[in-house]
Amino acid sequence: NGPSAVTGGEWGEEIDKFDEVVRFNNFQSKSAGMHKWVGTKTTVHFSDGMLYPTFTEYHVPGATVVLSLFKDRFFIAGSYVIIRGGADLQLPMVLKFFRDPNTTWLEKDRIERLKHLLGLKGPKHPTSGMLAIDYFVNHPKVQLPVVIHGFDFFQGPV
């Protein structure tokens, strides 16, 4: 959640009425009082892959997990297995996570197309949030408009 998520109106109940609610990376909907502004519903979790699934504060049973950079960055995919599987001693959990039918990832060509559109060069890549917005805005089964709330994480305090 960006800093604007908790300014202005308390939109949590309205957000939870949407058919699909997408969260990014280390979103906070379980923190004390945050639900008033951001709701509690999560149907899709777009993640760079480093925070999920060993941390329970980001786990949402039944939500589809989209690993946004696994096919673009071997380092991210490998480090997930090494850190979460090896260092955290959670290898069975990691293997179960990869076999879960609710776990998927973006194709590399989709990431490359957005990199080109944004003018990113070299090792730079779009954020998980940008990849998620691009995915849903361009998905043929998504009914527009796509509503975005609290998407200013990199802006800093408002």
Tab-separated table of C-alpha atoms in Angstrom:
chain	number	residue	atom	x	y	z
A	1	ASN	CA	0.000	0.000	0.000
A	2	GLY	CA	1.254	3.432	-0.883
A	3	PRO	CA	0.952	6.285	1.607
A	4	SER	CA	-2.205	7.636	-0.036
A	5	ALA	CA	-4.091	4.441	0.878
A	6	VAL	CA	-4.755	5.741	4.387
A	7	THR	CA	-5.502	9.351	3.515
A	8	GLY	CA	-8.942	10.589	2.638
A	9	GLY	CA	-11.914	8.284	2.820
A	10	GLU	CA	-12.091	4.832	4.302
A	11	TRP	CA	-12.651	2.759	1.141
A	12	GLY	CA	-12.222	-0.743	2.582
A	13	GLU	CA	-15.877	-1.809	2.357
A	14	GLU	CA	-16.162	-0.511	-1.231
A	15	ILE	CA	-12.936	-2.251	-2.257
A	16	ASP	CA	-14.194	-5.553	-0.851
A	17	LYS	CA	-17.309	-5.330	-3.097
A	18	PHE	CA	-15.244	-5.684	-6.294
A	19	ASP	CA	-15.225	-9.111	-7.972
A	20	GLU	CA	-11.435	-9.067	-8.156
A	21	VAL	CA	-9.071	-7.341	-5.722
A	22	VAL	CA	-5.399	-7.427	-6.648
A	23	ARG	CA	-2.648	-6.770	-4.113
A	24	PHE	CA	1.066	-6.203	-4.741
A	25	ASN	CA	4.150	-7.607	-3.013
A	26	ASN	CA	4.105	-6.880	0.732
A	27	PHE	CA	0.610	-5.414	0.896
A	28	GLN	CA	-0.934	-4.811	4.300
A	29	SER	CA	-4.567	-5.704	4.783
A	30	LYS	CA	-4.131	-7.633	8.030
A	31	SER	CA	-2.446	-4.810	9.971
A	32	ALA	CA	-4.458	-3.252	12.767
A	33	GLY	CA	-6.981	-0.843	11.333
A	34	MET	CA	-5.731	-0.943	7.714
A	35	HIS	CA	-8.839	-2.804	6.566
A	36	LYS	CA	-10.881	0.397	6.942
A	37	TRP	CA	-8.882	1.989	4.116
A	38	VAL	CA	-7.806	-0.977	1.975
A	39	GLY	CA	-10.331	-3.722	2.691
A	40	THR	CA	-9.586	-7.347	3.439
A	41	LYS	CA	-10.410	-9.112	0.179
A	42	THR	CA	-7.616	-10.430	-2.026
A	43	THR	CA	-8.268	-12.580	-5.077
A	44	VAL	CA	-4.898	-12.081	-6.812
A	45	HIS	CA	-1.489	-11.438	-5.239
A	46	PHE	CA	1.098	-10.073	-7.694
A	47	SER	CA	4.495	-10.633	-6.130
A	48	ASP	CA	8.108	-10.289	-7.123
A	49	GLY	CA	8.396	-13.683	-5.447
A	50	MET	CA	10.586	-12.953	-2.454
A	51	LEU	CA	7.905	-12.446	0.194
A	52	TYR	CA	5.510	-15.263	-0.521
A	53	PRO	CA	4.737	-17.932	0.793
A	54	THR	CA	6.841	-18.282	3.965
A	55	PHE	CA	5.476	-15.135	5.598
A	56	THR	CA	1.939	-15.681	6.865
A	57	GLU	CA	1.103	-11.957	6.829
A	58	TYR	CA	1.058	-12.078	3.012
A	59	HIS	CA	-0.646	-15.442	2.553
A	60	VAL	CA	-4.267	-15.344	1.444
A	61	PRO	CA	-5.905	-18.776	1.154
A	62	GLY	CA	-7.495	-19.262	-2.262
A	63	ALA	CA	-5.898	-16.222	-3.896
A	64	THR	CA	-4.116	-16.674	-7.196
A	65	VAL	CA	-0.427	-15.822	-6.860
A	66	VAL	CA	1.270	-14.292	-9.901
A	67	LEU	CA	5.053	-14.222	-9.728
A	68	SER	CA	5.799	-11.191	-11.831
A	69	LEU	CA	9.522	-11.495	-12.453
A	70	PHE	CA	10.358	-15.211	-12.301
A	71	LYS	CA	10.642	-15.611	-16.064
A	72	ASP	CA	12.571	-12.352	-16.455
A	73	ARG	CA	15.123	-12.761	-13.715
A	74	PHE	CA	16.871	-16.068	-13.085
A	75	PHE	CA	18.420	-14.433	-10.019
A	76	ILE	CA	14.979	-13.821	-8.476
A	77	ALA	CA	13.764	-17.340	-9.191
A	78	GLY	CA	16.987	-18.891	-7.918
A	79	SER	CA	17.230	-16.705	-4.852
A	80	TYR	CA	13.675	-17.612	-3.876
A	81	VAL	CA	14.581	-21.296	-3.822
A	82	ILE	CA	17.908	-20.653	-2.050
A	83	ILE	CA	16.606	-18.191	0.552
A	84	ARG	CA	13.140	-19.586	1.239
A	85	GLY	CA	13.980	-23.220	0.598
A	86	GLY	CA	17.503	-23.414	1.977
A	87	ALA	CA	18.153	-20.581	4.434
A	88	ASP	CA	14.629	-20.632	5.901
A	89	LEU	CA	14.602	-24.450	5.825
A	90	GLN	CA	11.251	-24.354	4.032
A	91	LEU	CA	12.045	-26.525	0.988
A	92	PRO	CA	8.879	-28.667	1.263
A	93	MET	CA	6.800	-25.450	1.401
A	94	VAL	CA	8.632	-24.003	-1.616
A	95	LEU	CA	8.078	-27.162	-3.673
A	96	LYS	CA	4.398	-27.277	-2.681
A	97	PHE	CA	4.083	-23.600	-3.639
A	98	PHE	CA	5.505	-24.203	-7.124
A	99	ARG	CA	3.125	-27.141	-7.682
A	100	ASP	CA	0.059	-25.225	-6.457
A	101	PRO	CA	-2.370	-24.617	-9.354
A	102	ASN	CA	-3.032	-21.119	-7.936
A	103	THR	CA	0.616	-20.157	-8.553
A	104	THR	CA	1.478	-18.766	-11.964
A	105	TRP	CA	3.903	-16.272	-13.535
A	106	LEU	CA	4.044	-13.726	-16.293
A	107	GLU	CA	5.572	-14.699	-19.594
A	108	LYS	CA	8.895	-13.070	-20.421
A	109	ASP	CA	7.551	-11.511	-23.652
A	110	ARG	CA	4.888	-9.631	-21.658
A	111	ILE	CA	7.584	-8.233	-19.339
A	112	GLU	CA	9.810	-7.282	-22.289
A	113	ARG	CA	6.898	-5.531	-24.072
A	114	LEU	CA	6.221	-3.361	-21.022
A	115	LYS	CA	9.945	-2.656	-20.530
A	116	HIS	CA	10.037	-1.376	-24.100
A	117	LEU	CA	6.896	0.749	-23.664
A	118	LEU	CA	8.334	2.307	-20.491
A	119	GLY	CA	11.739	2.898	-22.088
A	120	LEU	CA	13.582	0.777	-19.522
A	121	LYS	CA	17.083	-0.319	-20.512
A	122	GLY	CA	19.493	-3.003	-19.346
A	123	PRO	CA	18.706	-4.786	-16.094
A	124	LYS	CA	15.887	-2.407	-15.126
A	125	HIS	CA	12.446	-3.952	-15.092
A	126	PRO	CA	8.895	-2.776	-14.370
A	127	THR	CA	7.669	-3.065	-10.808
A	128	SER	CA	5.266	-5.833	-9.842
A	129	GLY	CA	2.542	-3.201	-9.578
A	130	MET	CA	3.158	-1.884	-13.090
A	131	LEU	CA	3.183	-5.430	-14.454
A	132	ALA	CA	-0.113	-6.168	-12.681
A	133	ILE	CA	-1.800	-3.033	-14.002
A	134	ASP	CA	-0.552	-3.767	-17.513
A	135	TYR	CA	-1.756	-7.361	-17.236
A	136	PHE	CA	-5.286	-6.453	-16.187
A	137	VAL	CA	-5.728	-3.420	-18.435
A	138	ASN	CA	-4.725	-5.555	-21.438
A	139	HIS	CA	-6.431	-8.820	-20.463
A	140	PRO	CA	-9.325	-9.579	-22.854
A	141	LYS	CA	-11.588	-10.920	-20.075
A	142	VAL	CA	-11.207	-7.900	-17.783
A	143	GLN	CA	-14.039	-5.409	-17.890
A	144	LEU	CA	-12.693	-1.860	-17.799
A	145	PRO	CA	-12.276	0.412	-15.955
A	146	VAL	CA	-9.606	-0.928	-13.625
A	147	VAL	CA	-9.711	1.042	-10.349
A	148	ILE	CA	-6.398	1.768	-8.597
A	149	HIS	CA	-6.120	2.813	-4.939
A	150	GLY	CA	-2.980	3.536	-2.914
A	151	PHE	CA	-0.574	2.954	-5.797
A	152	ASP	CA	2.129	5.432	-4.831
A	153	PHE	CA	4.517	3.306	-2.756
A	154	PHE	CA	7.659	4.795	-4.289
A	155	GLN	CA	6.437	8.339	-3.832
A	156	GLY	CA	7.038	8.335	-0.092
A	157	PRO	CA	4.911	10.060	2.571
A	158	VAL	CA	2.107	12.301	1.361
